[in-house]
Amino acid sequence: MRANSNARTGGEILVDQLLAQGVRHVFCVPGESYLAVLDAFHDRDVEVTVCRQEGGAAMMAEAVGKLTGKPGICFVTRGPGATNASPGVHIARQDSTPMILFVGQVARETRDREAFQELDYRAVFGSMAKWATEIDAVDRIPEIVSRAFYTATNGRPGPVVVALPEDMLTERGAVADALRAEPVETWPGLADMSRLQKLLWAAERPFLLLGGSRWSEAAWAATGRFAQRFEIPVATTFRRAHLFNAVHPCYAGDLGIGPNPKLLARIKSADLIVLVGGRLGELPSQGYTLLGIPNPQMKLVHVHPGAEELGRVYRPELAIHAAPTAFAAVLEGLEPPKEIRWREDTRAAHADYLAWSEHPTRVPGAVNLGEIIVFLREHLGQDAIICNGAGNYSGWIHRFYRFRRFVTQIGPISGSMGYGVPAAVAAKRLYPERTVIAFAGDGCFLMNGQEFATAVQYELPIIVIVADNGMYGTIRMHQEREYPARVSATALRNPDFAAYARAFGGFGATVETTADFAPAFDAARKSGRPAILHLRIDPEAITPTTTLGAIRQRALASQG
Ligand SMILES: Cc1ncc(C[n+]2csc(CCOP(=O)(O)OP(=O)(O)O)c2C)c(N)n1
Ligand SMILES: [Mg+2]
């Protein structure tokens, strides 16, 4: 490190700040606006992943934030580069993920002329990022990058956008590197925990709901031990299933889209809900119908690292301003009641979860995605990482896969399509020894499918499973429900995805029947290359429990 050296350019100072913060990976699409940073990458010890589109690069950085709890780093050029990156920033916002997007900016002396590709990033990202700023002076790089790390990780984590005027990056400055940022841990107070103790002792039907970010392996384990001691039923919220071991005797299921009705009934009739880390947003709250707003019908204990989230939608009986990491660490201090009144309910809740997820339902067509998920749950190691984007296909993962380890599920809580492939590229780049699977719909895949080329370039043998039903299925489903038999703008004519994989230098296979899947999966693994398995799904198989035709018939009948 060349601290206090006056020989460094802004670009070099910037990259040295990242190294000082422990950054190992950056994801980028290059641009002439930040050549000085690219040059600094050249002889520094940082792994650069060059991507094909900024949306993919930003999603990779966001996925790094989810995988590590530390800010994922993305570099893009000004104007179109920055706007292309915006979905990653939006995901980081909604999913509470730490991430920093660095954007090249026009030179300082041309600012405000609407110079080539000029944008005001404070305005563009003002309502999306946690903080959007611009570095005006080379001497302030360490200060602002340090603050970016603190801002991205403190409280409720989120994205920070930092614009970098081109001439500032080539200027030289004499400035010391910032020390490593240590995110502030937010601990529950003693009084909070004793009130929680009393609420638990007074409860008849308590329920633990887990979500959000700022978890850790230790917090995951401590929560499992707490649940075991209290024999309290636990559900995870939308796309956070990895926060609790699915085969733990207290696991009651996944509270997302189309949850087990028995799980919903249990949560509704709970007299105490302890919501840890999550916001209980629109999807897990079943369109804000689960809990009264602002006054929930049951007692709510809300534990969240962001003070502004507490009381924002739901008025809690007890608000605990704490990160899940800190909260979980003090759970050991709580004592279960002498007689656990809900013991039998918890057993029944877990049995109901197992029954709900055990056997794939019957669906029309020769490929049953449910059976494929069950195959994977039985054949993948527990530390396999499962990534996905948005679409009805993901409903089968949420229902039938059993996440047994922390940080094995990487999916967009924000429901952004196109996330699975870039997330898988990021996961495999970080953890080459782990099995990484990306699920995508046919619509979802082609939003960022070009990042398959990134997987090939960096020799990352991810396995992409494309569930092709020839349509934007989710929207078609809503269409049939609201406007039956009036199909509009939801049909897709698709390429041969297996040939696509081969054209990129990967492995590709088409799966026409459920029985084709196991040998195709095996061949994909053995190929040692990035792979695409193209599943031909019957469009009628719209969810594990209903068909498009049935939805249309129901809607037509109700129209009379
Ligand atoms: C970026 C983005 N654009 C549009 C949507 C709206 N949307 C949600 S699901 C969906 C269709 C997904 O289609 P596909 O990936 O083929 O999955 P399927 O539902 O057919 O299983 C669309 C268009 C979205 N969530 N994200
Ligand atoms: Mg589809």
GROMACS .gro file of C-alpha atoms in nm, residues 16-281:
model
  266
   16ASP     CA    1  -0.651   0.128  -0.296
   17GLN     CA    2  -0.950   0.229  -0.083
   18LEU     CA    3  -1.136  -0.079  -0.205
   19LEU     CA    4  -0.840  -0.299  -0.120
   20ALA     CA    5  -0.818  -0.136   0.223
   21GLN     CA    6  -1.184  -0.231   0.274
   22GLY     CA    7  -1.106  -0.593   0.194
   23VAL     CA    8  -1.266  -0.597  -0.151
   24ARG     CA    9  -1.156  -0.895  -0.362
   25HIS     CA   10  -1.398  -0.875  -0.656
   26VAL     CA   11  -1.531  -0.601  -0.878
   27PHE     CA   12  -1.785  -0.640  -1.160
   28CYS     CA   13  -1.785  -0.394  -1.447
   29VAL     CA   14  -1.855  -0.292  -1.802
   30PRO     CA   15  -1.572  -0.062  -1.910
   31GLY     CA   16  -1.614   0.298  -2.025
   32GLU     CA   17  -1.385   0.575  -2.135
   33SER     CA   18  -1.510   0.780  -1.842
   34TYR     CA   19  -1.311   0.577  -1.589
   35LEU     CA   20  -1.002   0.460  -1.776
   36ALA     CA   21  -0.785   0.566  -1.483
   37VAL     CA   22  -0.965   0.314  -1.260
   38LEU     CA   23  -0.931   0.038  -1.519
   39ASP     CA   24  -0.561   0.121  -1.533
   40ALA     CA   25  -0.532   0.097  -1.157
   41PHE     CA   26  -0.694  -0.250  -1.171
   42HIS     CA   27  -0.413  -0.357  -1.402
   43ASP     CA   28  -0.144  -0.406  -1.138
   44ARG     CA   29  -0.346  -0.441  -0.823
   45ASP     CA   30  -0.460  -0.758  -0.653
   46VAL     CA   31  -0.829  -0.745  -0.735
   47GLU     CA   32  -1.036  -0.989  -0.938
   48VAL     CA   33  -1.213  -0.804  -1.215
   49THR     CA   34  -1.514  -0.961  -1.383
   50VAL     CA   35  -1.593  -0.785  -1.707
   51CYS     CA   36  -1.957  -0.830  -1.802
   52ARG     CA   37  -2.172  -0.792  -2.114
   53GLN     CA   38  -2.432  -0.550  -1.986
   54GLU     CA   39  -2.438  -0.325  -1.681
   55GLY     CA   40  -2.765  -0.476  -1.557
   56GLY     CA   41  -2.584  -0.808  -1.520
   57ALA     CA   42  -2.277  -0.647  -1.364
   58ALA     CA   43  -2.487  -0.462  -1.106
   59MET     CA   44  -2.686  -0.776  -1.022
   60MET     CA   45  -2.360  -0.964  -0.972
   61ALA     CA   46  -2.241  -0.698  -0.730
   62GLU     CA   47  -2.576  -0.709  -0.552
   63ALA     CA   48  -2.550  -1.088  -0.527
   64VAL     CA   49  -2.204  -1.049  -0.371
   65GLY     CA   50  -2.369  -0.828  -0.108
   66LYS     CA   51  -2.621  -1.106  -0.038
   67LEU     CA   52  -2.354  -1.378  -0.036
   68THR     CA   53  -2.105  -1.203   0.193
   69GLY     CA   54  -2.295  -0.932   0.382
   70LYS     CA   55  -2.030  -0.687   0.259
   71PRO     CA   56  -2.083  -0.434  -0.019
   72GLY     CA   57  -2.063  -0.582  -0.368
   73ILE     CA   58  -1.874  -0.349  -0.602
   74CYS     CA   59  -1.976  -0.250  -0.953
   75PHE     CA   60  -1.816  -0.004  -1.197
   76VAL     CA   61  -2.002   0.135  -1.497
   77THR     CA   62  -1.971   0.425  -1.733
   78ARG     CA   63  -2.182   0.740  -1.731
   79GLY     CA   64  -2.529   0.788  -1.885
   80PRO     CA   65  -2.635   0.460  -2.049
   81GLY     CA   66  -2.398   0.257  -1.833
   82ALA     CA   67  -2.548   0.398  -1.517
   83THR     CA   68  -2.908   0.365  -1.627
   84ASN     CA   69  -2.844   0.009  -1.744
   85ALA     CA   70  -2.713  -0.067  -1.395
   86SER     CA   71  -3.024   0.067  -1.223
   87PRO     CA   72  -3.203  -0.271  -1.179
   88GLY     CA   73  -2.916  -0.390  -0.960
   89VAL     CA   74  -2.944  -0.075  -0.751
   90HIS     CA   75  -3.319  -0.121  -0.719
   91ILE     CA   76  -3.278  -0.482  -0.608
   92ALA     CA   77  -3.020  -0.378  -0.347
   93ARG     CA   78  -3.266  -0.117  -0.223
   94GLN     CA   79  -3.568  -0.347  -0.189
   95ASP     CA   80  -3.366  -0.646  -0.073
   96SER     CA   81  -3.165  -0.444   0.185
   97THR     CA   82  -2.834  -0.548   0.033
   98PRO     CA   83  -2.507  -0.359   0.076
   99MET     CA   84  -2.365  -0.256  -0.262
  100ILE     CA   85  -2.165   0.031  -0.409
  101LEU     CA   86  -2.203   0.140  -0.770
  102PHE     CA   87  -1.923   0.359  -0.902
  103VAL     CA   88  -2.013   0.558  -1.211
  104GLY     CA   89  -1.780   0.743  -1.446
  105GLN     CA   90  -1.878   1.108  -1.481
  106VAL     CA   91  -1.797   1.387  -1.724
  107ALA     CA   92  -1.500   1.608  -1.646
  108ARG     CA   93  -1.563   1.875  -1.385
  109GLU     CA   94  -1.512   2.169  -1.619
  110THR     CA   95  -1.781   2.043  -1.861
  111ARG     CA   96  -2.043   1.973  -1.596
  112ASP     CA   97  -2.396   2.110  -1.639
  113ARG     CA   98  -2.360   2.160  -2.015
  114GLU     CA   99  -2.529   1.824  -2.068
  115ALA     CA  100  -2.192   1.704  -2.185
  116PHE     CA  101  -2.165   1.366  -2.356
  117GLN     CA  102  -2.372   1.114  -2.154
  118GLU     CA  103  -2.388   1.351  -1.859
  119LEU     CA  104  -2.642   1.279  -1.585
  120ASP     CA  105  -2.697   1.415  -1.239
  121TYR     CA  106  -2.656   1.093  -1.039
  122ARG     CA  107  -2.778   1.245  -0.716
  123ALA     CA  108  -3.106   1.315  -0.890
  124VAL     CA  109  -3.125   0.993  -1.097
  125PHE     CA  110  -3.055   0.762  -0.802
  126GLY     CA  111  -3.189   0.995  -0.534
  127SER     CA  112  -3.494   0.785  -0.446
  128MET     CA  113  -3.340   0.447  -0.527
  129ALA     CA  114  -3.005   0.451  -0.353
  130LYS     CA  115  -2.945   0.497   0.017
  131TRP     CA  116  -2.698   0.766  -0.076
  132ALA     CA  117  -2.591   0.907  -0.413
  133THR     CA  118  -2.294   1.138  -0.434
  134GLU     CA  119  -2.009   1.262  -0.650
  135ILE     CA  120  -1.642   1.296  -0.559
  136ASP     CA  121  -1.528   1.643  -0.653
  137ALA     CA  122  -1.179   1.647  -0.513
  138VAL     CA  123  -0.914   1.377  -0.535
  139ASP     CA  124  -0.815   1.437  -0.172
  140ARG     CA  125  -1.163   1.339  -0.055
  141ILE     CA  126  -1.168   0.991  -0.214
  142PRO     CA  127  -1.072   0.805   0.108
  143GLU     CA  128  -1.330   0.993   0.314
  144ILE     CA  129  -1.616   0.939   0.069
  145VAL     CA  130  -1.538   0.575  -0.009
  146SER     CA  131  -1.514   0.504   0.363
  147ARG     CA  132  -1.853   0.668   0.416
  148ALA     CA  133  -1.995   0.469   0.124
  149PHE     CA  134  -1.897   0.145   0.300
  150TYR     CA  135  -2.047   0.260   0.630
  151THR     CA  136  -2.366   0.381   0.464
  152ALA     CA  137  -2.414   0.065   0.260
  153THR     CA  138  -2.379  -0.162   0.564
  154ASN     CA  139  -2.508   0.033   0.866
  155GLY     CA  140  -2.868   0.014   0.982
  156ARG     CA  141  -3.079  -0.127   0.702
  157PRO     CA  142  -2.820  -0.204   0.432
  158GLY     CA  143  -2.864  -0.070   0.082
  159PRO     CA  144  -2.700   0.064  -0.232
  160VAL     CA  145  -2.471   0.367  -0.256
  161VAL     CA  146  -2.392   0.536  -0.588
  162VAL     CA  147  -2.068   0.730  -0.627
  163ALA     CA  148  -2.001   0.934  -0.941
  164LEU     CA  149  -1.639   0.988  -1.043
  165PRO     CA  150  -1.556   1.289  -1.265
  166GLU     CA  151  -1.311   1.171  -1.525
  167ASP     CA  152  -1.054   1.446  -1.467
  168MET     CA  153  -1.067   1.390  -1.090
  169LEU     CA  154  -0.960   1.030  -1.153
  170THR     CA  155  -0.648   1.135  -1.346
  171GLU     CA  156  -0.546   1.408  -1.104
  172ARG     CA  157  -0.278   1.317  -0.852
  173GLY     CA  158  -0.321   1.360  -0.482
  174ALA     CA  159  -0.130   1.300  -0.159
  175VAL     CA  160  -0.371   1.146   0.085
  176ALA     CA  161  -0.367   0.856   0.330
  177ASP     CA  162  -0.591   0.555   0.280
  178ALA     CA  163  -0.897   0.521   0.502
  179LEU     CA  164  -0.894   0.248   0.763
  180ARG     CA  165  -1.134  -0.040   0.716
  181ALA     CA  166  -1.496   0.045   0.791
  182GLU     CA  167  -1.649  -0.164   1.070
  183PRO     CA  168  -2.027  -0.171   1.032
  184VAL     CA  169  -2.202  -0.060   1.347
  185GLU     CA  170  -2.365  -0.348   1.533
  186THR     CA  171  -2.703  -0.250   1.676
  187TRP     CA  172  -2.770  -0.440   1.998
  188PRO     CA  173  -3.103  -0.493   2.172
  189GLY     CA  174  -3.124  -0.336   2.515
  190LEU     CA  175  -3.163  -0.540   2.834
  191ALA     CA  176  -3.508  -0.390   2.884
  192ASP     CA  177  -3.608  -0.501   2.532
  193MET     CA  178  -3.506  -0.857   2.601
  194SER     CA  179  -3.684  -0.874   2.935
  195ARG     CA  180  -4.003  -0.745   2.773
  196LEU     CA  181  -3.963  -1.005   2.501
  197GLN     CA  182  -3.917  -1.270   2.768
  198LYS     CA  183  -4.246  -1.166   2.932
  199LEU     CA  184  -4.431  -1.162   2.601
  200LEU     CA  185  -4.307  -1.511   2.521
  201TRP     CA  186  -4.412  -1.641   2.861
  202ALA     CA  187  -4.758  -1.490   2.823
  203ALA     CA  188  -4.809  -1.618   2.469
  204GLU     CA  189  -5.036  -1.907   2.373
  205ARG     CA  190  -4.949  -1.931   2.004
  206PRO     CA  191  -4.624  -1.747   1.927
  207PHE     CA  192  -4.466  -1.748   1.581
  208LEU     CA  193  -4.120  -1.650   1.463
  209LEU     CA  194  -4.088  -1.488   1.120
  210LEU     CA  195  -3.742  -1.442   0.965
  211GLY     CA  196  -3.642  -1.213   0.683
  212GLY     CA  197  -3.424  -0.923   0.575
  213SER     CA  198  -3.047  -0.902   0.572
  214ARG     CA  199  -2.768  -0.863   0.831
  215TRP     CA  200  -2.773  -1.229   0.917
  216SER     CA  201  -2.465  -1.447   0.967
  217GLU     CA  202  -2.382  -1.813   0.998
  218ALA     CA  203  -2.364  -1.767   1.377
  219ALA     CA  204  -2.702  -1.589   1.386
  220TRP     CA  205  -2.851  -1.866   1.172
  221ALA     CA  206  -2.725  -2.129   1.417
  222ALA     CA  207  -2.829  -1.930   1.728
  223THR     CA  208  -3.181  -1.886   1.591
  224GLY     CA  209  -3.202  -2.260   1.529
  225ARG     CA  210  -3.100  -2.328   1.890
  226PHE     CA  211  -3.348  -2.074   2.023
  227ALA     CA  212  -3.630  -2.227   1.820
  228GLN     CA  213  -3.536  -2.570   1.948
  229ARG     CA  214  -3.535  -2.462   2.314
  230PHE     CA  215  -3.864  -2.273   2.284
  231GLU     CA  216  -4.014  -2.521   2.037
  232ILE     CA  217  -4.151  -2.219   1.858
  233PRO     CA  218  -4.272  -2.250   1.497
  234VAL     CA  219  -4.065  -2.058   1.243
  235ALA     CA  220  -4.144  -1.935   0.894
  236THR     CA  221  -3.913  -1.759   0.653
  237THR     CA  222  -4.038  -1.472   0.438
  238PHE     CA  223  -4.034  -1.447   0.059
  239ARG     CA  224  -3.702  -1.571  -0.087
  240ARG     CA  225  -3.531  -1.585   0.251
  241ALA     CA  226  -3.586  -1.958   0.303
  242HIS     CA  227  -3.215  -2.014   0.366
  243LEU     CA  228  -3.245  -1.827   0.697
  244PHE     CA  229  -3.370  -2.144   0.866
  245ASN     CA  230  -3.298  -2.511   0.814
  246ALA     CA  231  -3.598  -2.658   0.635
  247VAL     CA  232  -3.562  -2.991   0.813
  248HIS     CA  233  -3.539  -2.835   1.161
  249PRO     CA  234  -3.834  -2.969   1.364
  250CYS     CA  235  -3.963  -2.612   1.415
  251TYR     CA  236  -3.970  -2.512   1.048
  252ALA     CA  237  -4.325  -2.432   0.943
  253GLY     CA  238  -4.256  -2.314   0.588
  254ASP     CA  239  -4.199  -2.038   0.342
  255LEU     CA  240  -4.421  -1.731   0.356
  256GLY     CA  241  -4.408  -1.607  -0.001
  257ILE     CA  242  -4.634  -1.617  -0.304
  258GLY     CA  243  -4.896  -1.892  -0.286
  259PRO     CA  244  -4.793  -2.024   0.057
  260ASN     CA  245  -4.934  -2.330   0.228
  261PRO     CA  246  -5.285  -2.227   0.340
  262LYS     CA  247  -5.224  -2.408   0.670
  263LEU     CA  248  -4.918  -2.191   0.731
  264LEU     CA  249  -5.119  -1.877   0.659
  265ALA     CA  250  -5.394  -1.986   0.897
  266ARG     CA  251  -5.139  -2.050   1.171
  267ILE     CA  252  -4.973  -1.712   1.130
  268LYS     CA  253  -5.310  -1.537   1.124
  269SER     CA  254  -5.416  -1.702   1.446
  270ALA     CA  255  -5.088  -1.644   1.630
  271ASP     CA  256  -5.120  -1.424   1.937
  272LEU     CA  257  -4.755  -1.317   1.923
  273ILE     CA  258  -4.540  -1.268   1.613
  274VAL     CA  259  -4.170  -1.206   1.647
  275LEU     CA  260  -4.055  -1.065   1.312
  276VAL     CA  261  -3.678  -1.063   1.290
  277GLY     CA  262  -3.490  -0.871   1.021
  278GLY     CA  263  -3.772  -0.843   0.768
  279ARG     CA  264  -4.017  -0.571   0.679
  280LEU     CA  265  -4.311  -0.803   0.603
  281GLY     CA  266  -4.359  -0.627   0.271
   0.00000   0.00000   0.00000
